[in-house]
mmCIF file of C-alpha atoms in Angstrom:
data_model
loop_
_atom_site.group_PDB
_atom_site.id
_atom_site.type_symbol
_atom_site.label_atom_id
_atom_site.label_comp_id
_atom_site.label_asym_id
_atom_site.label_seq_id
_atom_site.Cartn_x
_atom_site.Cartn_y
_atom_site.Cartn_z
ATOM 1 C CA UNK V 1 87.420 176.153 86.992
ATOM 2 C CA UNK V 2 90.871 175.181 87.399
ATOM 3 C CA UNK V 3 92.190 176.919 84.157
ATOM 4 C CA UNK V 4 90.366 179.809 85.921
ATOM 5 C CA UNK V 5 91.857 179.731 88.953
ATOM 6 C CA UNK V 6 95.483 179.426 87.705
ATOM 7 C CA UNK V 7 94.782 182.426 85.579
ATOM 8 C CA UNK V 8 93.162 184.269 88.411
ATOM 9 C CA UNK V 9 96.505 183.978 89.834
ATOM 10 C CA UNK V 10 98.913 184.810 87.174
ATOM 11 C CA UNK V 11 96.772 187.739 86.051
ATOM 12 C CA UNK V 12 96.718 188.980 90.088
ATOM 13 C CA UNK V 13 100.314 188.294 90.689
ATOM 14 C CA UNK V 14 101.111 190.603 87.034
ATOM 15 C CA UNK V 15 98.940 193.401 88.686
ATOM 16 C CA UNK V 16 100.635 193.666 91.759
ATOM 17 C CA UNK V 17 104.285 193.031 90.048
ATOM 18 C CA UNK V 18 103.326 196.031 88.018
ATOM 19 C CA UNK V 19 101.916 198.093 90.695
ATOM 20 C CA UNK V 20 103.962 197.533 93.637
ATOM 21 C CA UNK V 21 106.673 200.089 93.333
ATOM 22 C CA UNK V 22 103.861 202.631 94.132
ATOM 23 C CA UNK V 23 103.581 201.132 97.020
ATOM 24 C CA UNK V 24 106.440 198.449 98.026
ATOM 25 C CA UNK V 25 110.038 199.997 99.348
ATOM 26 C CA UNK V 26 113.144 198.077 97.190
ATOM 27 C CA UNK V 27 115.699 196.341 98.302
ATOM 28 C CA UNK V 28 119.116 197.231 96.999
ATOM 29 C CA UNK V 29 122.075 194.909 97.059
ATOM 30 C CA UNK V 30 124.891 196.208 99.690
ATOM 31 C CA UNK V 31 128.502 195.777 99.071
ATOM 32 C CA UNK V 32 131.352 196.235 101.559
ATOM 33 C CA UNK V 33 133.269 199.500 101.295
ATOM 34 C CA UNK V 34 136.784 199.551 101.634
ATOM 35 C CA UNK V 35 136.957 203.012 103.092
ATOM 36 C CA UNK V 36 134.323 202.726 105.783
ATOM 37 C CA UNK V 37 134.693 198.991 106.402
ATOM 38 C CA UNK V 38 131.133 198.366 106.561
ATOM 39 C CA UNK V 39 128.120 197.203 104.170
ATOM 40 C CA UNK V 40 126.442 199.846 102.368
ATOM 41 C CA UNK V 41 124.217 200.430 99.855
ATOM 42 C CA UNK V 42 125.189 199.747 96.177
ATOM 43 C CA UNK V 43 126.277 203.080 94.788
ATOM 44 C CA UNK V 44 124.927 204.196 91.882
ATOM 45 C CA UNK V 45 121.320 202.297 92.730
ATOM 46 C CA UNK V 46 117.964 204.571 93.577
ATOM 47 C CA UNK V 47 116.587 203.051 96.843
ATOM 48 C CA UNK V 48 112.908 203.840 96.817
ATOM 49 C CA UNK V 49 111.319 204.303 100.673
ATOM 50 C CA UNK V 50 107.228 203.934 100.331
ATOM 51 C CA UNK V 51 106.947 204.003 104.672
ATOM 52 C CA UNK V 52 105.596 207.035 105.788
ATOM 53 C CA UNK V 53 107.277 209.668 103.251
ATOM 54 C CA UNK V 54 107.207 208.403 99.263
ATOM 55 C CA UNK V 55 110.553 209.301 98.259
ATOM 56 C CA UNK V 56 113.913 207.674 95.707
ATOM 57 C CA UNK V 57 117.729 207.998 97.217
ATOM 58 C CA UNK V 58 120.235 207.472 95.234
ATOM 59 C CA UNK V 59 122.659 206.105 96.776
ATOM 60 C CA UNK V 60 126.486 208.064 96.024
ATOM 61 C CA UNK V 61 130.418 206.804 96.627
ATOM 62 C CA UNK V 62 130.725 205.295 99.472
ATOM 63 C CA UNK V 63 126.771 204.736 100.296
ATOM 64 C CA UNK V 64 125.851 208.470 100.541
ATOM 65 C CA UNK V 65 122.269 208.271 100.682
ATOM 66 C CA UNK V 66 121.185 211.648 98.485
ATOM 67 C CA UNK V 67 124.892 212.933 97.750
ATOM 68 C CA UNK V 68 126.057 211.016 94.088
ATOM 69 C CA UNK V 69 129.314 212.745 94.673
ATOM 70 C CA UNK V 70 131.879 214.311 96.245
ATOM 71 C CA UNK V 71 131.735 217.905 96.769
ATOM 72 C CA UNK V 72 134.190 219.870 94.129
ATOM 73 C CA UNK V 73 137.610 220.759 96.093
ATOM 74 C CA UNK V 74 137.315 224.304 97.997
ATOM 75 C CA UNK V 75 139.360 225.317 100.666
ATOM 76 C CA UNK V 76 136.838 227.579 101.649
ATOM 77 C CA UNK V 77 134.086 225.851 102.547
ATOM 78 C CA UNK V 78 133.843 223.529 105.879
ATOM 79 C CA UNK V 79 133.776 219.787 105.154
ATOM 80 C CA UNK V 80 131.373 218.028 107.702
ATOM 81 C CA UNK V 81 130.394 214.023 108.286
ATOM 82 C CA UNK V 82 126.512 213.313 109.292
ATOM 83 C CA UNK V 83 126.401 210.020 111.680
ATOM 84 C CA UNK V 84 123.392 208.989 112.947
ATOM 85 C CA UNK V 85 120.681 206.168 112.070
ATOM 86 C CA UNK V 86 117.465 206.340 109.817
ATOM 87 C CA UNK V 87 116.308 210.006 111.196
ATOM 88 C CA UNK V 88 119.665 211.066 109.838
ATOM 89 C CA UNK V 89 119.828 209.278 106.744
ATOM 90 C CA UNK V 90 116.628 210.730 105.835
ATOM 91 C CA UNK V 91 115.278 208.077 103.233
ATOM 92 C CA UNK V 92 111.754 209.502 103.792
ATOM 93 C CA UNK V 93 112.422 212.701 101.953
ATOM 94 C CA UNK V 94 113.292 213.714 98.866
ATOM 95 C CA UNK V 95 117.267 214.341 98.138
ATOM 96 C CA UNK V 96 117.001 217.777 97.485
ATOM 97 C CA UNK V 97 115.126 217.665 100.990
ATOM 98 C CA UNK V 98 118.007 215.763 102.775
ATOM 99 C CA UNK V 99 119.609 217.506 105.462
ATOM 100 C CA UNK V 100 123.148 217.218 103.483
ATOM 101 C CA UNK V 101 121.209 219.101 100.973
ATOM 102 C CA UNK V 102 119.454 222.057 102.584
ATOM 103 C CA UNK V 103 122.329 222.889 104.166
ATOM 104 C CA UNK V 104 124.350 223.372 101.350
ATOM 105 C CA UNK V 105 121.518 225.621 99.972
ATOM 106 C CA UNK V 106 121.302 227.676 103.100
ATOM 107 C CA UNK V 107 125.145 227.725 103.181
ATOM 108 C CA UNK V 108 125.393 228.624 99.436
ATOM 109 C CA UNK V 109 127.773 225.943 99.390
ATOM 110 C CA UNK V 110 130.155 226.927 102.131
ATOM 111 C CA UNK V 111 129.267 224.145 104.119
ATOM 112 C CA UNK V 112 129.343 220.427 102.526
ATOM 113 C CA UNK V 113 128.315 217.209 104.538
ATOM 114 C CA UNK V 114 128.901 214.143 103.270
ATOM 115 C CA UNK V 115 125.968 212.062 104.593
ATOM 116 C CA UNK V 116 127.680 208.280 106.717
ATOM 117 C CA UNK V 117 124.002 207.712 108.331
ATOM 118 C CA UNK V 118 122.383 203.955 107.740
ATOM 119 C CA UNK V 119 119.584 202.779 109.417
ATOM 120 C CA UNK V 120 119.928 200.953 112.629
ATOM 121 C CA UNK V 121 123.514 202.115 113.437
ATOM 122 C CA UNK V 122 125.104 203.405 116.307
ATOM 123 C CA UNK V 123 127.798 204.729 117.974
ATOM 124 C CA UNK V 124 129.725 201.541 118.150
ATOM 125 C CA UNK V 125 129.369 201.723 114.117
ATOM 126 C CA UNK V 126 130.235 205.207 113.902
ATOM 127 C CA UNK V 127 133.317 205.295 116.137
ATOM 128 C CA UNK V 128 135.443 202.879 114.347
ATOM 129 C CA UNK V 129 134.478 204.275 110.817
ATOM 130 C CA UNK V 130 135.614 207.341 111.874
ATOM 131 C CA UNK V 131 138.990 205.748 112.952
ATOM 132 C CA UNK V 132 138.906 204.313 108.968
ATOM 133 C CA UNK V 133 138.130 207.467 107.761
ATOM 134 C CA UNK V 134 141.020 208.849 109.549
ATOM 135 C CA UNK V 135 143.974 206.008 108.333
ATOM 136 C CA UNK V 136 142.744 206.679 104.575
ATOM 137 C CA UNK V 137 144.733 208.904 102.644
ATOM 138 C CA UNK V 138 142.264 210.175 100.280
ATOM 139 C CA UNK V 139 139.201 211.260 103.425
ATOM 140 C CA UNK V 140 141.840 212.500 106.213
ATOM 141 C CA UNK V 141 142.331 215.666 104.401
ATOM 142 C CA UNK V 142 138.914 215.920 103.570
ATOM 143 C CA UNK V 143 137.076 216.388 107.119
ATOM 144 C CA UNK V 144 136.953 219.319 109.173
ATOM 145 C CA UNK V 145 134.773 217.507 111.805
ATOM 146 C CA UNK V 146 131.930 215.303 112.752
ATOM 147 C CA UNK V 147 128.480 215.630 113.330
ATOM 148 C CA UNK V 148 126.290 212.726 115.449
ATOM 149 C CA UNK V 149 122.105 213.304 114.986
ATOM 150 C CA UNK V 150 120.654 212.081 118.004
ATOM 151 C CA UNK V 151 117.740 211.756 117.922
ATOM 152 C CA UNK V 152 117.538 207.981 120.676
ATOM 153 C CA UNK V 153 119.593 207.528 123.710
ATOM 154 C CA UNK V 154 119.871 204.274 122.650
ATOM 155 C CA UNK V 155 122.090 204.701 120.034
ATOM 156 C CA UNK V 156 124.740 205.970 122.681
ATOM 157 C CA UNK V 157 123.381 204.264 126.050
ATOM 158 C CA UNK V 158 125.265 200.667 125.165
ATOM 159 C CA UNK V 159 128.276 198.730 126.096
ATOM 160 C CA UNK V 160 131.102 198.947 123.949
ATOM 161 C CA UNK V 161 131.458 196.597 121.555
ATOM 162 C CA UNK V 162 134.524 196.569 119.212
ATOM 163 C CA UNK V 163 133.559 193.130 117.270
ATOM 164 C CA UNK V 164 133.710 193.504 113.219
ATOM 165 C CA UNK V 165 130.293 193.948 111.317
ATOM 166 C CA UNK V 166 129.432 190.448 109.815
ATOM 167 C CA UNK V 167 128.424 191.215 105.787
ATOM 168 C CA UNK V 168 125.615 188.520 105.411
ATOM 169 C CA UNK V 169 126.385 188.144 100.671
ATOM 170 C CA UNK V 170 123.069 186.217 100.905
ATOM 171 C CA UNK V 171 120.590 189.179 101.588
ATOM 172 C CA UNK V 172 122.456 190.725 98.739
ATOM 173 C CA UNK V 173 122.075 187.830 96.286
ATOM 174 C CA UNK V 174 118.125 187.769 97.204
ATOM 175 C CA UNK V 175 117.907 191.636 96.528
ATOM 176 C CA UNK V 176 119.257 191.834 93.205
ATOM 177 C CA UNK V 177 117.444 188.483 91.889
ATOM 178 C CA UNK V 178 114.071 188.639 93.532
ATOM 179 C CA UNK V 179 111.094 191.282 92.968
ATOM 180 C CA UNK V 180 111.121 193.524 96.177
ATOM 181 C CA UNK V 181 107.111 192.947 96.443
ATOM 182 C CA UNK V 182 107.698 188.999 96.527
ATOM 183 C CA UNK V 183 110.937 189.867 99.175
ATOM 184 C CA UNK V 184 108.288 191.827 101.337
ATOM 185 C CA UNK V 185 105.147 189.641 100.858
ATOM 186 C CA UNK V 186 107.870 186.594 103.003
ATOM 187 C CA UNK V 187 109.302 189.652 104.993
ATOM 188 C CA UNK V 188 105.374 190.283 106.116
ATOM 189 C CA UNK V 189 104.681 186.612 106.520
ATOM 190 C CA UNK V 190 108.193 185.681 108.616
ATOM 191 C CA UNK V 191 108.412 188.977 110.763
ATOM 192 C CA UNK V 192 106.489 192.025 112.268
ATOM 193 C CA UNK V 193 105.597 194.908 111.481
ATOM 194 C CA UNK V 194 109.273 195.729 112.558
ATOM 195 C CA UNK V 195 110.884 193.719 109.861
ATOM 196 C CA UNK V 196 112.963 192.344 112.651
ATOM 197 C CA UNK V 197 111.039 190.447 114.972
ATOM 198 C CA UNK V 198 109.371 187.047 114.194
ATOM 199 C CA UNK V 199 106.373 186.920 113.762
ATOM 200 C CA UNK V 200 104.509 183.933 116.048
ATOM 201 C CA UNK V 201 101.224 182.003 115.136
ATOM 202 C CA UNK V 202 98.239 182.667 116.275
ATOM 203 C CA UNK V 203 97.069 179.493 117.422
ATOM 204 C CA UNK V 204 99.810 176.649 117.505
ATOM 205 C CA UNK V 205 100.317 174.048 120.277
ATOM 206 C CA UNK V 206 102.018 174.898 123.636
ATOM 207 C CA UNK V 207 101.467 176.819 126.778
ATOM 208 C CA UNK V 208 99.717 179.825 126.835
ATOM 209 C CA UNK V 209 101.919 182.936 126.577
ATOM 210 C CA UNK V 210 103.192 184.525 130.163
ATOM 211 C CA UNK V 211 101.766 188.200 128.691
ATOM 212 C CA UNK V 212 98.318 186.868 127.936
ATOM 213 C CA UNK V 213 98.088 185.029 130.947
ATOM 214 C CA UNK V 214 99.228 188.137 132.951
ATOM 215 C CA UNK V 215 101.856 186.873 134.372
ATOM 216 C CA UNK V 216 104.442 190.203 133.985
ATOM 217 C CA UNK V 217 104.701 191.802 137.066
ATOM 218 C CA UNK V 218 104.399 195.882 136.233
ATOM 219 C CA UNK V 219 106.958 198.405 135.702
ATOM 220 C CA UNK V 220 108.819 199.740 138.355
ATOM 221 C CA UNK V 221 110.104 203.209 138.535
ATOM 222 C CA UNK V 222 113.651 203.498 138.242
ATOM 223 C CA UNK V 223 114.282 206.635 136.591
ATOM 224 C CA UNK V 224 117.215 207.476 139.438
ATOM 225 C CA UNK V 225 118.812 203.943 138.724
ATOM 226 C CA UNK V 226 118.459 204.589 135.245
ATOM 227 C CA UNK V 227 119.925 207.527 134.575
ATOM 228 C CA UNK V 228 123.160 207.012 136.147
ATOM 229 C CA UNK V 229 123.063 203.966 134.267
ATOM 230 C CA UNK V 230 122.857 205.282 130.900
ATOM 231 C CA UNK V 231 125.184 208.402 132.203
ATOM 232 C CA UNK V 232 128.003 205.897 132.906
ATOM 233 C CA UNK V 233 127.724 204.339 129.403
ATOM 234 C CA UNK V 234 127.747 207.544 128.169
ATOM 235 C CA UNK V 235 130.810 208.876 129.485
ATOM 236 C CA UNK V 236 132.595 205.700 128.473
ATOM 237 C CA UNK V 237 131.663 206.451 124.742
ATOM 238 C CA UNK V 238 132.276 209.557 124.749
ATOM 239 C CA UNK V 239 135.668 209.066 126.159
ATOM 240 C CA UNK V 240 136.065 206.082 123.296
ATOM 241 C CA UNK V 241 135.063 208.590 120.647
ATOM 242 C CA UNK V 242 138.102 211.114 122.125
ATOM 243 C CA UNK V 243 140.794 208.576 122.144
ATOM 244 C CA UNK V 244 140.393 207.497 118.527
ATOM 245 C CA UNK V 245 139.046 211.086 117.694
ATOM 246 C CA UNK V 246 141.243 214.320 117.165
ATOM 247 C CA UNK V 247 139.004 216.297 115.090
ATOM 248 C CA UNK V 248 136.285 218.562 116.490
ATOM 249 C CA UNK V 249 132.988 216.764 116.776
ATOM 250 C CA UNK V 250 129.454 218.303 116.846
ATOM 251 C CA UNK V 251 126.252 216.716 118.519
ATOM 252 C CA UNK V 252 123.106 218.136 117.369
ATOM 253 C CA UNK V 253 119.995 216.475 120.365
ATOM 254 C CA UNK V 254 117.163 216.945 118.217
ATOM 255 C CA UNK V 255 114.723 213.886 120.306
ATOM 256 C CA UNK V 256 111.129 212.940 119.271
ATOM 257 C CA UNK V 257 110.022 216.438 120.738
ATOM 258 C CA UNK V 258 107.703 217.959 120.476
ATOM 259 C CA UNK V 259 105.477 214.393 120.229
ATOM 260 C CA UNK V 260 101.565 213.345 119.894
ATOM 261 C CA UNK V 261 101.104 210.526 122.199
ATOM 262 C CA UNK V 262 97.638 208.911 122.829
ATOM 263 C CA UNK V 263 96.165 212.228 121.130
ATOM 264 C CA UNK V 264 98.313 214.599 123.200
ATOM 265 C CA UNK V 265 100.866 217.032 122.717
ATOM 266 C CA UNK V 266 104.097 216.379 124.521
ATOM 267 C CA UNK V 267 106.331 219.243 124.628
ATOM 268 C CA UNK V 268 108.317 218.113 127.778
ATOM 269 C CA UNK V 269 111.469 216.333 126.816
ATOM 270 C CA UNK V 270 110.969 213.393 129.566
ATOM 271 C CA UNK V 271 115.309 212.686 129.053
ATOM 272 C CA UNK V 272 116.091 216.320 130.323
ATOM 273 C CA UNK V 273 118.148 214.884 133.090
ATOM 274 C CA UNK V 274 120.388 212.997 130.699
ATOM 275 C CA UNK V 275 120.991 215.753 128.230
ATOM 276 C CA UNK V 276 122.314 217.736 130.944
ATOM 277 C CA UNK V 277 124.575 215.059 131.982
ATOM 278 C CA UNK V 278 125.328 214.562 128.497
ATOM 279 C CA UNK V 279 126.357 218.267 128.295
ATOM 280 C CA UNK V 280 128.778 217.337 131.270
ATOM 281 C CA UNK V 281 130.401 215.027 129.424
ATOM 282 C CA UNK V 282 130.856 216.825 126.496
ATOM 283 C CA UNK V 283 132.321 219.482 127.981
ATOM 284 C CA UNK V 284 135.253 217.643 129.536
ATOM 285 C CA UNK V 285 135.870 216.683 125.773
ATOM 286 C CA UNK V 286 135.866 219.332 124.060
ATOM 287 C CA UNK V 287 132.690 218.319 122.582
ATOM 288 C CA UNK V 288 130.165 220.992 121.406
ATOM 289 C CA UNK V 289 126.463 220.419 121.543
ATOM 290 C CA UNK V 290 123.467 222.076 119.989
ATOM 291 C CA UNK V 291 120.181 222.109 121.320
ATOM 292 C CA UNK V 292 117.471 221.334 118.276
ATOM 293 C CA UNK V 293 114.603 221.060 120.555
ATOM 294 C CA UNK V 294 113.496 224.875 120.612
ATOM 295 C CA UNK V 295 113.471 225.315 116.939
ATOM 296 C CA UNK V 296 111.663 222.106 116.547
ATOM 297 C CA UNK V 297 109.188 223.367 119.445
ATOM 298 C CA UNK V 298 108.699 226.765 117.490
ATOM 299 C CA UNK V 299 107.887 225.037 113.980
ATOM 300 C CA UNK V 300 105.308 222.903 115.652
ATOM 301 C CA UNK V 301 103.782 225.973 117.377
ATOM 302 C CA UNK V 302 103.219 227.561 114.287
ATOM 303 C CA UNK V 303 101.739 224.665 112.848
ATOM 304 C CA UNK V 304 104.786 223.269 110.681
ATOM 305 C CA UNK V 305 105.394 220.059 112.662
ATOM 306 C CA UNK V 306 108.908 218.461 111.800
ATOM 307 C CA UNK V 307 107.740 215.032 111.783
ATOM 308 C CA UNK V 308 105.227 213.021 110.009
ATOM 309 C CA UNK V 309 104.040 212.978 106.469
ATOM 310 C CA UNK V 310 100.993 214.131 104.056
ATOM 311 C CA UNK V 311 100.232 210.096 104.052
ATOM 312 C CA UNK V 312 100.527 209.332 108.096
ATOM 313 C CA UNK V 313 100.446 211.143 111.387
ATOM 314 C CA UNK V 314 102.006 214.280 111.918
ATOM 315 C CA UNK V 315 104.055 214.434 114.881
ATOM 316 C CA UNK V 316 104.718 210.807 114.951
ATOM 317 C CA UNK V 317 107.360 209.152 112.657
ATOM 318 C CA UNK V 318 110.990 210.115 111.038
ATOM 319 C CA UNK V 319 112.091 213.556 110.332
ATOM 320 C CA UNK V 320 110.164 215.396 107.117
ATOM 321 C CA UNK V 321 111.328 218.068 105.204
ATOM 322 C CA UNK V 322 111.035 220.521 107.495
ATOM 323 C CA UNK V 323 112.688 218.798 110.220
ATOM 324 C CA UNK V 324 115.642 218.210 107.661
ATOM 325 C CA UNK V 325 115.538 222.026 107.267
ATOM 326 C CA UNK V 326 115.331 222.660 111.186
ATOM 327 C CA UNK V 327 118.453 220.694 111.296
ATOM 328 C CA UNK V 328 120.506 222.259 108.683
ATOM 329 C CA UNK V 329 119.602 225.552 110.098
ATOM 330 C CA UNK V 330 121.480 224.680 113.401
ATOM 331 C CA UNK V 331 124.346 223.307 111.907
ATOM 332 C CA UNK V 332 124.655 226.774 110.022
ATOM 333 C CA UNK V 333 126.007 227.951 113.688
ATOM 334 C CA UNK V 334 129.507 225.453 113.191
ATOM 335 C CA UNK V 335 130.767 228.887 110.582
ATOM 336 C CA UNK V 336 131.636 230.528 113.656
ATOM 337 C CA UNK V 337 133.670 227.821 114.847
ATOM 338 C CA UNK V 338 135.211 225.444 111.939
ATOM 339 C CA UNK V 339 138.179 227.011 110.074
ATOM 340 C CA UNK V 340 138.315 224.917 107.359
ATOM 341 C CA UNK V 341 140.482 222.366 106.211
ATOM 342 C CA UNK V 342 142.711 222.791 109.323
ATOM 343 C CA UNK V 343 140.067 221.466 111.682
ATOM 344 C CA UNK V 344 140.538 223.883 114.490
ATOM 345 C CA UNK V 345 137.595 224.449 116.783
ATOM 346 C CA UNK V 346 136.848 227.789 118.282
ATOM 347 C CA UNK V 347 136.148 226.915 122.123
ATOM 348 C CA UNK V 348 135.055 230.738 122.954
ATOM 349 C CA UNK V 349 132.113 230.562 125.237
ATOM 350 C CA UNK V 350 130.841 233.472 124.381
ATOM 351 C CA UNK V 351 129.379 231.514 121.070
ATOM 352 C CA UNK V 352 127.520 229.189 122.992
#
């Protein structure tokens, strides 16, 4: 019974070895970039995603995520940067789905992006990688502006914080020696579903928790308080991005809109307020700002809902394909005011 047992084991453990990249995400090493200054993925390596969309990245100079190379020198054709987090990076979809992508095609190549989005960033990872990107010889010639995806408030509603990115060798070590499903059978053990949060026995020895003994006192409405909370963090960012910023910079608001919450339909953008101080801000800048929510509102009416996947919820999740598209289609607009390679930004309001 014992032999048994122990071969019971071995035998299951080859199975799901074999199986799992159908159904287990990798985990690529990351190595610092000199350019950006920051950890990114390993280039060269094909980062497979198996949460909500099934799709392989690979992963291009300088951690591109979909791009394995830098677009062929032509004056002609507007060079943009994509920041943003995972909704921009786009891991769920296919490359040739990739917003970087599709807007190429649509552009027929007059219009090249190269793709800076990681997962979990924000602005205070963006802003000073644009300032690298800006001291390097070989990108400062190469960027006719900058496009920000937002898609969360919360990537822009924070305190600054100007403290180095700390590039943890030992995560990398464990992703190029272990199998990823034995790396996510401990990640599913340690954490949540979140992959960040610990993950707390069930029953272990202690007081009971203050949640479960309904101790919380309930939410209190705050919206007024909050707003000009978030505004003020806002403008400070914004004003951050100017100072270290001389190029033209692009925001593209494409939120979690239109959403299915609790089996309804929300087409109301509940941050309205914000964007419109957010449009306030912008303008002082010099910023420009495009508005993705009607497009995205349109698709969904006619049934072609930008988010979700065939294997999840539609409505819910990251950006699919035809988000990606959505996306690219508004960014087509920046032809009528990038001249390339000089970076000059056409500020006629009759374009707006």
């Amino acid at each position: 019974m014992f032999r048994r047992w122990i071969t019971g084991v071995l035998i299951g453990t080859a199975l799901v070895g074999v199986t799992s990249p159908l159904f287990v995400r990798s985990y690529v090493p990351r190595t610092n970039d000199p350019v950006r200054g920051v950890a990114v993925l390993q280039p060269g390596a094909h980062y497979r995603w198996r949460s909500e969309g099934y799709a392989t990245t690979r992963i291009g100079p300088m951690g591109m995520p979909g791009k394995t190379s830098f677009p062929a020198e032509d004056r002609s054709a507007i060079r943009l940067t994509l920041w943003g987090d995972s909704q921009a990076e786009g891991v769920c979809v296919d490359d040739h789905d990739k917003i970087a992508a599709q807007l190429s095609r649509l552009s027929s190549d007059q219009i090249q992006i190269y793709p800076f989005a990681r997962s979990g960033d924000d602005c205070n990872d963006w802003i000073p990688q644009i300032a690298a990107l800006a001291e390097n010889t070989e990108t400062r010639g190469r960027i006719d502006a900058h496009v920000f995806l937002i898609v969360e408030w919360s990537d822009w509603c924070i305190e600054i914080d100007e403290s180095p990115e700390s590039i943890s060798t030992t995560f990398s070590t464990i992703s190029a020696t272990l199998p990823a499903f034995v790396i996510q059978t401990v990640r599913n053990i340690i954490t949540r579903g979140d992959g960040t949060t610990r993950r707390r026995l069930r029953f272990r020895p202690g007081p009971v928790d203050a949640v479960r003994a309904g101790n919380v006192s309930g939410p209190v409405d705050q919206s007024n308080v909050r707003i000009e909370s978030q505004s003020k963090l806002l403008a400070l960012q914004l004003q951050r991005l100017r100072q270290g910023c001389d190029q033209p910079c692009i925001f593209v608001y494409a939120p979690m809109i239109p959403a299915i919450t609790d089996g309804q339909v929300r087409w109301n953008d509940p941050d309205q307020r914000l964007f419109e101080r957010f449009q306030r801000h912008c303008a002082d800048h010099g910023f420009h700002v495009i508005d993705g929510r009607p497009a995205m509102k349109s698709a969904a009416i006619e049934g072609e809902w930008p988010r979700g996947f065939h294997n999840g919820q539609f409505g819910v999740g990251h950006y699919n394909a035809s988000g990606n598209r959505i996306i690219a289609e508004r960014l087509l607009d920046v032809r009528d005011r990038i001249t390339p390679s000089d970076g000059s930004l056409s500020l006629d309001e009759a374009k707006d």
